[in-house]
Amino acid sequence: MLKFSVILLFIVLAVSAKKSPRCLKGATHKPRATPEPDMQECTIYGKSSCCHANFTEELAQSPVIKVHNTYWNRCGNLSKSCESYMKKMECFYRCSPLAAHWAHRNYSAAIESVPICQQFCDGWYEACKNDLTCVSNWLTDWETDEKGENNCKNECIPYSQMYSNGTDMCESMWGNSLKVSESSCRCLNLNENDASFFKYMLRTTSSSISSSDSSSDEWACRRKMIELEQLKEAEEGLEKE
């Protein structure tokens, strides 16, 4: 009986593992997404997270000084509004189970051409335009010392001088990790609604999809967006009563 119970337990665990989404293969990523109820930041991914809860301790403080081996304050502490967008990007890369769907073709720890919403990029640029940075590409442009820590090679200038607009910022700051979407719906805003729109994004990069299928997906996505907006308005109305 005991032997049978042990075998049954292994079967259950194996089936559960297959159902859990795969994660990117980075240094801080888990093999598969699992619940992390004690997250201090990135809580929208708490039910299915690719990062461990203790990782979010670095992001829970403000101002954020350092995440992994990268210092965020080489040109001074970020403003709270800019920092909040940086946290969203870091949370998505480290913790979101969706990120692995855009794993880099040559480097499984990285992401590539994630469809990001124009609205998100414009908001990010607006939040950071008066902050300072010394690099355009935060992945490759730093001077790395013997400790593996990042240092400036050039002078610090405002984000508004480093990047021309939100599109330029999103498609430069993390290399080719992000790609601003032509759709205002089939894209990520790095918030709790991303999972609802994810299924409409899966076919956007397929070469076999027809224009009619694409149009159908776009309309279905927009209907879903309207439903979520109406639900949010209804919930806000109940809270005011």
PDB file of C-alpha atoms in Angstrom:
ATOM      1  CA  MET A   1       0.000   0.000   0.000  1.00  0.00           C
ATOM      2  CA  LEU A   2       2.816   2.369   0.892  1.00  0.00           C
ATOM      3  CA  LYS A   3       4.612   1.543  -2.365  1.00  0.00           C
ATOM      4  CA  PHE A   4       1.435   2.251  -4.337  1.00  0.00           C
ATOM      5  CA  SER A   5       0.998   5.629  -2.557  1.00  0.00           C
ATOM      6  CA  VAL A   6       4.564   6.654  -3.361  1.00  0.00           C
ATOM      7  CA  ILE A   7       4.108   5.716  -7.037  1.00  0.00           C
ATOM      8  CA  LEU A   8       0.804   7.642  -7.150  1.00  0.00           C
ATOM      9  CA  LEU A   9       2.498  10.692  -5.615  1.00  0.00           C
ATOM     10  CA  PHE A  10       5.210  10.658  -8.301  1.00  0.00           C
ATOM     11  CA  ILE A  11       2.563  10.398 -11.015  1.00  0.00           C
ATOM     12  CA  VAL A  12       0.636  13.357  -9.597  1.00  0.00           C
ATOM     13  CA  LEU A  13       3.820  15.429  -9.349  1.00  0.00           C
ATOM     14  CA  ALA A  14       4.829  14.531 -12.903  1.00  0.00           C
ATOM     15  CA  VAL A  15       1.413  15.491 -14.295  1.00  0.00           C
ATOM     16  CA  SER A  16       1.451  18.762 -12.332  1.00  0.00           C
ATOM     17  CA  ALA A  17       4.921  19.608 -13.655  1.00  0.00           C
ATOM     18  CA  LYS A  18       3.768  19.082 -17.242  1.00  0.00           C
ATOM     19  CA  LYS A  19       0.851  21.456 -16.693  1.00  0.00           C
ATOM     20  CA  SER A  20       3.051  24.187 -15.202  1.00  0.00           C
ATOM     21  CA  PRO A  21       4.298  26.729 -17.769  1.00  0.00           C
ATOM     22  CA  ARG A  22       7.980  26.609 -18.675  1.00  0.00           C
ATOM     23  CA  CYS A  23      10.205  29.540 -17.769  1.00  0.00           C
ATOM     24  CA  LEU A  24      13.191  31.226 -19.376  1.00  0.00           C
ATOM     25  CA  LYS A  25      16.515  29.613 -18.554  1.00  0.00           C
ATOM     26  CA  GLY A  26      18.115  32.543 -16.737  1.00  0.00           C
ATOM     27  CA  ALA A  27      20.180  32.462 -13.546  1.00  0.00           C
ATOM     28  CA  THR A  28      17.252  33.558 -11.364  1.00  0.00           C
ATOM     29  CA  HIS A  29      14.481  31.654 -13.164  1.00  0.00           C
ATOM     30  CA  LYS A  30      12.765  28.503 -11.955  1.00  0.00           C
ATOM     31  CA  PRO A  31      12.401  25.607 -14.430  1.00  0.00           C
ATOM     32  CA  ARG A  32       8.619  25.961 -14.354  1.00  0.00           C
ATOM     33  CA  ALA A  33       6.176  28.487 -12.968  1.00  0.00           C
ATOM     34  CA  THR A  34       4.720  27.695  -9.560  1.00  0.00           C
ATOM     35  CA  PRO A  35       2.818  29.748  -6.942  1.00  0.00           C
ATOM     36  CA  GLU A  36       4.800  32.216  -4.813  1.00  0.00           C
ATOM     37  CA  PRO A  37       2.379  33.614  -2.198  1.00  0.00           C
ATOM     38  CA  ASP A  38       5.040  35.596  -0.296  1.00  0.00           C
ATOM     39  CA  MET A  39       6.202  37.910  -3.078  1.00  0.00           C
ATOM     40  CA  GLN A  40       6.948  41.470  -1.922  1.00  0.00           C
ATOM     41  CA  GLU A  41       6.885  42.879  -5.463  1.00  0.00           C
ATOM     42  CA  CYS A  42       5.696  41.529  -8.840  1.00  0.00           C
ATOM     43  CA  THR A  43       2.599  40.241  -7.035  1.00  0.00           C
ATOM     44  CA  ILE A  44       0.524  39.944 -10.237  1.00  0.00           C
ATOM     45  CA  TYR A  45       2.607  36.830 -10.975  1.00  0.00           C
ATOM     46  CA  GLY A  46       2.174  35.326  -7.505  1.00  0.00           C
ATOM     47  CA  LYS A  47      -0.196  32.552  -8.615  1.00  0.00           C
ATOM     48  CA  SER A  48       2.185  31.334 -11.328  1.00  0.00           C
ATOM     49  CA  SER A  49       5.690  32.719 -11.003  1.00  0.00           C
ATOM     50  CA  CYS A  50       8.987  31.985 -12.719  1.00  0.00           C
ATOM     51  CA  CYS A  51      10.934  33.756  -9.966  1.00  0.00           C
ATOM     52  CA  HIS A  52      11.331  32.906  -6.305  1.00  0.00           C
ATOM     53  CA  ALA A  53       9.718  35.195  -3.750  1.00  0.00           C
ATOM     54  CA  ASN A  54      13.061  36.155  -2.224  1.00  0.00           C
ATOM     55  CA  PHE A  55      14.159  37.704  -5.529  1.00  0.00           C
ATOM     56  CA  THR A  56      11.445  40.353  -5.206  1.00  0.00           C
ATOM     57  CA  GLU A  57      13.038  41.668  -2.006  1.00  0.00           C
ATOM     58  CA  GLU A  58      15.481  43.603  -4.213  1.00  0.00           C
ATOM     59  CA  LEU A  59      12.588  45.315  -5.986  1.00  0.00           C
ATOM     60  CA  ALA A  60      10.446  45.945  -2.903  1.00  0.00           C
ATOM     61  CA  GLN A  61      12.615  48.790  -1.653  1.00  0.00           C
ATOM     62  CA  SER A  62      12.546  52.324  -3.034  1.00  0.00           C
ATOM     63  CA  PRO A  63      14.750  53.686  -4.344  1.00  0.00           C
ATOM     64  CA  VAL A  64      15.964  50.471  -5.950  1.00  0.00           C
ATOM     65  CA  ILE A  65      19.767  50.491  -5.868  1.00  0.00           C
ATOM     66  CA  LYS A  66      20.728  47.191  -7.441  1.00  0.00           C
ATOM     67  CA  VAL A  67      18.992  44.220  -9.101  1.00  0.00           C
ATOM     68  CA  HIS A  68      21.142  41.134  -9.474  1.00  0.00           C
ATOM     69  CA  ASN A  69      24.471  42.619 -10.677  1.00  0.00           C
ATOM     70  CA  THR A  70      23.030  45.760 -12.251  1.00  0.00           C
ATOM     71  CA  TYR A  71      23.008  49.078 -10.416  1.00  0.00           C
ATOM     72  CA  TRP A  72      20.060  51.326 -11.268  1.00  0.00           C
ATOM     73  CA  ASN A  73      21.550  54.457  -9.704  1.00  0.00           C
ATOM     74  CA  ARG A  74      24.723  55.045 -11.732  1.00  0.00           C
ATOM     75  CA  CYS A  75      23.289  58.439 -12.698  1.00  0.00           C
ATOM     76  CA  GLY A  76      21.456  59.010  -9.429  1.00  0.00           C
ATOM     77  CA  ASN A  77      18.340  57.411  -7.993  1.00  0.00           C
ATOM     78  CA  LEU A  78      15.428  57.057 -10.380  1.00  0.00           C
ATOM     79  CA  SER A  79      12.239  59.015  -9.808  1.00  0.00           C
ATOM     80  CA  LYS A  80       9.388  56.950  -8.379  1.00  0.00           C
ATOM     81  CA  SER A  81       7.411  57.122 -11.625  1.00  0.00           C
ATOM     82  CA  CYS A  82      10.370  55.949 -13.715  1.00  0.00           C
ATOM     83  CA  GLU A  83      11.283  53.302 -11.167  1.00  0.00           C
ATOM     84  CA  SER A  84       7.762  51.844 -11.289  1.00  0.00           C
ATOM     85  CA  TYR A  85       8.100  51.154 -15.037  1.00  0.00           C
ATOM     86  CA  MET A  86      11.559  49.671 -14.572  1.00  0.00           C
ATOM     87  CA  LYS A  87      10.100  47.357 -11.939  1.00  0.00           C
ATOM     88  CA  LYS A  88       7.326  46.255 -14.308  1.00  0.00           C
ATOM     89  CA  MET A  89       9.901  45.343 -16.940  1.00  0.00           C
ATOM     90  CA  GLU A  90      12.075  43.493 -14.440  1.00  0.00           C
ATOM     91  CA  CYS A  91       9.075  41.651 -12.985  1.00  0.00           C
ATOM     92  CA  PHE A  92       7.932  40.549 -16.433  1.00  0.00           C
ATOM     93  CA  TYR A  93      11.354  39.228 -17.430  1.00  0.00           C
ATOM     94  CA  ARG A  94      12.113  37.489 -14.129  1.00  0.00           C
ATOM     95  CA  CYS A  95       8.684  36.322 -12.992  1.00  0.00           C
ATOM     96  CA  SER A  96       6.108  36.171 -15.790  1.00  0.00           C
ATOM     97  CA  PRO A  97       5.389  32.713 -17.256  1.00  0.00           C
ATOM     98  CA  LEU A  98       4.431  34.477 -20.499  1.00  0.00           C
ATOM     99  CA  ALA A  99       7.988  35.677 -21.117  1.00  0.00           C
ATOM    100  CA  ALA A 100       9.216  32.236 -22.218  1.00  0.00           C
ATOM    101  CA  HIS A 101       6.934  32.384 -25.264  1.00  0.00           C
ATOM    102  CA  TRP A 102       9.326  34.971 -26.668  1.00  0.00           C
ATOM    103  CA  ALA A 103      12.568  33.260 -25.655  1.00  0.00           C
ATOM    104  CA  HIS A 104      15.534  34.397 -27.737  1.00  0.00           C
ATOM    105  CA  ARG A 105      16.315  31.963 -30.540  1.00  0.00           C
ATOM    106  CA  ASN A 106      20.036  31.810 -29.663  1.00  0.00           C
ATOM    107  CA  TYR A 107      20.050  32.587 -25.946  1.00  0.00           C
ATOM    108  CA  SER A 108      17.378  30.853 -23.886  1.00  0.00           C
ATOM    109  CA  ALA A 109      17.849  33.179 -20.895  1.00  0.00           C
ATOM    110  CA  ALA A 110      16.801  36.213 -22.951  1.00  0.00           C
ATOM    111  CA  ILE A 111      13.633  37.451 -24.615  1.00  0.00           C
ATOM    112  CA  GLU A 112      13.192  38.689 -28.177  1.00  0.00           C
ATOM    113  CA  SER A 113      10.555  40.796 -29.964  1.00  0.00           C
ATOM    114  CA  VAL A 114       7.988  40.738 -27.164  1.00  0.00           C
ATOM    115  CA  PRO A 115       4.933  42.633 -28.548  1.00  0.00           C
ATOM    116  CA  ILE A 116       4.704  45.650 -26.254  1.00  0.00           C
ATOM    117  CA  CYS A 117       1.885  48.185 -26.392  1.00  0.00           C
ATOM    118  CA  GLN A 118       2.586  51.684 -27.697  1.00  0.00           C
ATOM    119  CA  GLN A 119       0.641  53.046 -24.746  1.00  0.00           C
ATOM    120  CA  PHE A 120       3.029  51.361 -22.327  1.00  0.00           C
ATOM    121  CA  CYS A 121       6.107  52.696 -24.115  1.00  0.00           C
ATOM    122  CA  ASP A 122       4.757  56.236 -24.260  1.00  0.00           C
ATOM    123  CA  GLY A 123       3.941  56.093 -20.549  1.00  0.00           C
ATOM    124  CA  TRP A 124       7.400  54.723 -19.744  1.00  0.00           C
ATOM    125  CA  TYR A 125       9.087  57.491 -21.729  1.00  0.00           C
ATOM    126  CA  GLU A 126       6.971  60.175 -20.086  1.00  0.00           C
ATOM    127  CA  ALA A 127       7.768  58.761 -16.621  1.00  0.00           C
ATOM    128  CA  CYS A 128      11.526  58.678 -17.238  1.00  0.00           C
ATOM    129  CA  LYS A 129      12.182  61.585 -19.606  1.00  0.00           C
ATOM    130  CA  ASN A 130      13.656  63.817 -16.906  1.00  0.00           C
ATOM    131  CA  ASP A 131      15.703  61.054 -15.236  1.00  0.00           C
ATOM    132  CA  LEU A 132      19.343  60.499 -16.170  1.00  0.00           C
ATOM    133  CA  THR A 133      21.097  57.596 -17.872  1.00  0.00           C
ATOM    134  CA  CYS A 134      24.531  57.038 -19.411  1.00  0.00           C
ATOM    135  CA  VAL A 135      23.680  54.105 -21.699  1.00  0.00           C
ATOM    136  CA  SER A 136      21.168  53.506 -24.478  1.00  0.00           C
ATOM    137  CA  ASN A 137      21.163  49.702 -24.259  1.00  0.00           C
ATOM    138  CA  TRP A 138      21.063  48.609 -20.623  1.00  0.00           C
ATOM    139  CA  LEU A 139      22.085  45.084 -21.595  1.00  0.00           C
ATOM    140  CA  THR A 140      25.274  45.768 -23.563  1.00  0.00           C
ATOM    141  CA  ASP A 141      26.468  49.368 -23.242  1.00  0.00           C
ATOM    142  CA  TRP A 142      27.816  49.286 -19.693  1.00  0.00           C
ATOM    143  CA  GLU A 143      31.461  48.920 -18.757  1.00  0.00           C
ATOM    144  CA  THR A 144      31.612  45.800 -16.594  1.00  0.00           C
ATOM    145  CA  ASP A 145      34.246  45.520 -13.851  1.00  0.00           C
ATOM    146  CA  GLU A 146      35.899  42.432 -12.373  1.00  0.00           C
ATOM    147  CA  LYS A 147      32.951  41.971  -9.997  1.00  0.00           C
ATOM    148  CA  GLY A 148      30.547  41.819 -12.918  1.00  0.00           C
ATOM    149  CA  GLU A 149      29.001  45.144 -11.912  1.00  0.00           C
ATOM    150  CA  ASN A 150      27.967  47.840 -14.386  1.00  0.00           C
ATOM    151  CA  ASN A 151      29.619  51.251 -14.675  1.00  0.00           C
ATOM    152  CA  CYS A 152      29.138  54.246 -16.971  1.00  0.00           C
ATOM    153  CA  LYS A 153      31.433  54.756 -19.954  1.00  0.00           C
ATOM    154  CA  ASN A 154      29.813  58.048 -20.954  1.00  0.00           C
ATOM    155  CA  GLU A 155      28.322  61.068 -19.217  1.00  0.00           C
ATOM    156  CA  CYS A 156      24.816  61.001 -17.787  1.00  0.00           C
ATOM    157  CA  ILE A 157      22.146  62.715 -19.874  1.00  0.00           C
ATOM    158  CA  PRO A 158      18.326  62.905 -19.626  1.00  0.00           C
ATOM    159  CA  TYR A 159      16.337  60.007 -21.057  1.00  0.00           C
ATOM    160  CA  SER A 160      14.711  62.553 -23.362  1.00  0.00           C
ATOM    161  CA  GLN A 161      18.118  63.129 -24.975  1.00  0.00           C
ATOM    162  CA  MET A 162      19.099  59.462 -25.063  1.00  0.00           C
ATOM    163  CA  TYR A 163      15.803  58.358 -26.680  1.00  0.00           C
ATOM    164  CA  SER A 164      13.689  60.268 -29.177  1.00  0.00           C
ATOM    165  CA  ASN A 165      10.322  58.867 -28.036  1.00  0.00           C
ATOM    166  CA  GLY A 166       8.613  55.907 -26.379  1.00  0.00           C
ATOM    167  CA  THR A 167       9.113  53.606 -29.354  1.00  0.00           C
ATOM    168  CA  ASP A 168      12.832  54.348 -29.498  1.00  0.00           C
ATOM    169  CA  MET A 169      13.141  53.765 -25.762  1.00  0.00           C
ATOM    170  CA  CYS A 170      11.292  50.433 -25.742  1.00  0.00           C
ATOM    171  CA  GLU A 171      13.187  49.087 -28.771  1.00  0.00           C
ATOM    172  CA  SER A 172      16.629  50.282 -27.595  1.00  0.00           C
ATOM    173  CA  MET A 173      16.826  50.046 -23.820  1.00  0.00           C
ATOM    174  CA  TRP A 174      16.626  46.240 -23.694  1.00  0.00           C
ATOM    175  CA  GLY A 175      18.164  45.627 -27.113  1.00  0.00           C
ATOM    176  CA  ASN A 176      15.794  43.623 -29.324  1.00  0.00           C
ATOM    177  CA  SER A 177      13.837  42.280 -26.344  1.00  0.00           C
ATOM    178  CA  LEU A 178      10.787  44.410 -27.101  1.00  0.00           C
ATOM    179  CA  LYS A 179       8.976  45.267 -30.325  1.00  0.00           C
ATOM    180  CA  VAL A 180       6.285  47.932 -30.324  1.00  0.00           C
ATOM    181  CA  SER A 181       3.093  46.320 -31.640  1.00  0.00           C
ATOM    182  CA  GLU A 182       1.116  47.732 -34.553  1.00  0.00           C
ATOM    183  CA  SER A 183      -1.990  46.634 -32.668  1.00  0.00           C
ATOM    184  CA  SER A 184      -3.235  48.553 -29.646  1.00  0.00           C
ATOM    185  CA  CYS A 185      -4.793  45.375 -28.276  1.00  0.00           C
ATOM    186  CA  ARG A 186      -2.663  42.344 -29.191  1.00  0.00           C
ATOM    187  CA  CYS A 187       0.241  43.496 -27.077  1.00  0.00           C
ATOM    188  CA  LEU A 188       1.475  43.530 -23.503  1.00  0.00           C
ATOM    189  CA  ASN A 189       1.063  46.340 -20.990  1.00  0.00           C
ATOM    190  CA  LEU A 190       2.907  44.345 -18.311  1.00  0.00           C
ATOM    191  CA  ASN A 191      -0.105  44.307 -16.017  1.00  0.00           C
ATOM    192  CA  GLU A 192      -2.680  41.873 -14.679  1.00  0.00           C
ATOM    193  CA  ASN A 193      -4.681  41.917 -17.938  1.00  0.00           C
ATOM    194  CA  ASP A 194      -1.886  40.534 -20.131  1.00  0.00           C
ATOM    195  CA  ALA A 195      -2.980  36.924 -19.655  1.00  0.00           C
ATOM    196  CA  SER A 196      -6.456  37.780 -21.006  1.00  0.00           C
ATOM    197  CA  PHE A 197      -5.009  39.077 -24.279  1.00  0.00           C
ATOM    198  CA  PHE A 198      -2.215  36.535 -24.620  1.00  0.00           C
ATOM    199  CA  LYS A 199      -4.136  34.078 -26.798  1.00  0.00           C
ATOM    200  CA  TYR A 200      -4.704  36.815 -29.389  1.00  0.00           C
ATOM    201  CA  MET A 201      -0.954  37.410 -29.642  1.00  0.00           C
ATOM    202  CA  LEU A 202       0.151  33.840 -30.313  1.00  0.00           C
ATOM    203  CA  ARG A 203      -0.680  34.008 -34.010  1.00  0.00           C
ATOM    204  CA  THR A 204       0.653  37.512 -34.699  1.00  0.00           C
ATOM    205  CA  THR A 205       4.123  36.237 -35.598  1.00  0.00           C
ATOM    206  CA  SER A 206       2.911  33.300 -37.676  1.00  0.00           C
ATOM    207  CA  SER A 207       3.687  33.618 -41.396  1.00  0.00           C
ATOM    208  CA  SER A 208       0.755  31.341 -42.239  1.00  0.00           C
ATOM    209  CA  ILE A 209      -1.945  33.538 -40.733  1.00  0.00           C
ATOM    210  CA  SER A 210      -4.238  35.190 -43.292  1.00  0.00           C
ATOM    211  CA  SER A 211      -5.289  38.834 -43.221  1.00  0.00           C
ATOM    212  CA  SER A 212      -8.879  37.786 -42.458  1.00  0.00           C
ATOM    213  CA  ASP A 213      -7.722  35.681 -39.492  1.00  0.00           C
ATOM    214  CA  SER A 214      -5.618  38.590 -38.265  1.00  0.00           C
ATOM    215  CA  SER A 215      -8.564  40.953 -38.544  1.00  0.00           C
ATOM    216  CA  SER A 216     -10.792  38.466 -36.712  1.00  0.00           C
ATOM    217  CA  ASP A 217      -8.250  38.152 -33.900  1.00  0.00           C
ATOM    218  CA  GLU A 218      -8.016  41.928 -33.637  1.00  0.00           C
ATOM    219  CA  TRP A 219     -11.769  42.358 -33.286  1.00  0.00           C
ATOM    220  CA  ALA A 220     -12.009  39.520 -30.770  1.00  0.00           C
ATOM    221  CA  CYS A 221      -9.220  41.117 -28.785  1.00  0.00           C
ATOM    222  CA  ARG A 222     -10.915  44.512 -28.827  1.00  0.00           C
ATOM    223  CA  ARG A 223     -14.194  42.970 -27.626  1.00  0.00           C
ATOM    224  CA  LYS A 224     -12.293  41.410 -24.742  1.00  0.00           C
ATOM    225  CA  MET A 225     -10.708  44.767 -23.956  1.00  0.00           C
ATOM    226  CA  ILE A 226     -14.139  46.436 -23.828  1.00  0.00           C
ATOM    227  CA  GLU A 227     -15.460  43.681 -21.544  1.00  0.00           C
ATOM    228  CA  LEU A 228     -12.569  44.173 -19.115  1.00  0.00           C
ATOM    229  CA  GLU A 229     -13.022  47.955 -19.137  1.00  0.00           C
ATOM    230  CA  GLN A 230     -16.749  47.581 -18.420  1.00  0.00           C
ATOM    231  CA  LEU A 231     -16.030  45.104 -15.623  1.00  0.00           C
ATOM    232  CA  LYS A 232     -13.499  47.497 -14.099  1.00  0.00           C
ATOM    233  CA  GLU A 233     -15.978  50.382 -14.259  1.00  0.00           C
ATOM    234  CA  ALA A 234     -18.652  48.218 -12.592  1.00  0.00           C
ATOM    235  CA  GLU A 235     -16.263  47.220  -9.789  1.00  0.00           C
ATOM    236  CA  GLU A 236     -15.253  50.831  -9.231  1.00  0.00           C
ATOM    237  CA  GLY A 237     -18.934  51.811  -9.097  1.00  0.00           C
ATOM    238  CA  LEU A 238     -19.614  49.195  -6.402  1.00  0.00           C
ATOM    239  CA  GLU A 239     -16.662  50.441  -4.356  1.00  0.00           C
ATOM    240  CA  LYS A 240     -18.071  53.997  -4.374  1.00  0.00           C
ATOM    241  CA  GLU A 241     -21.508  52.874  -3.154  1.00  0.00           C
TER     242      GLU A 241
END
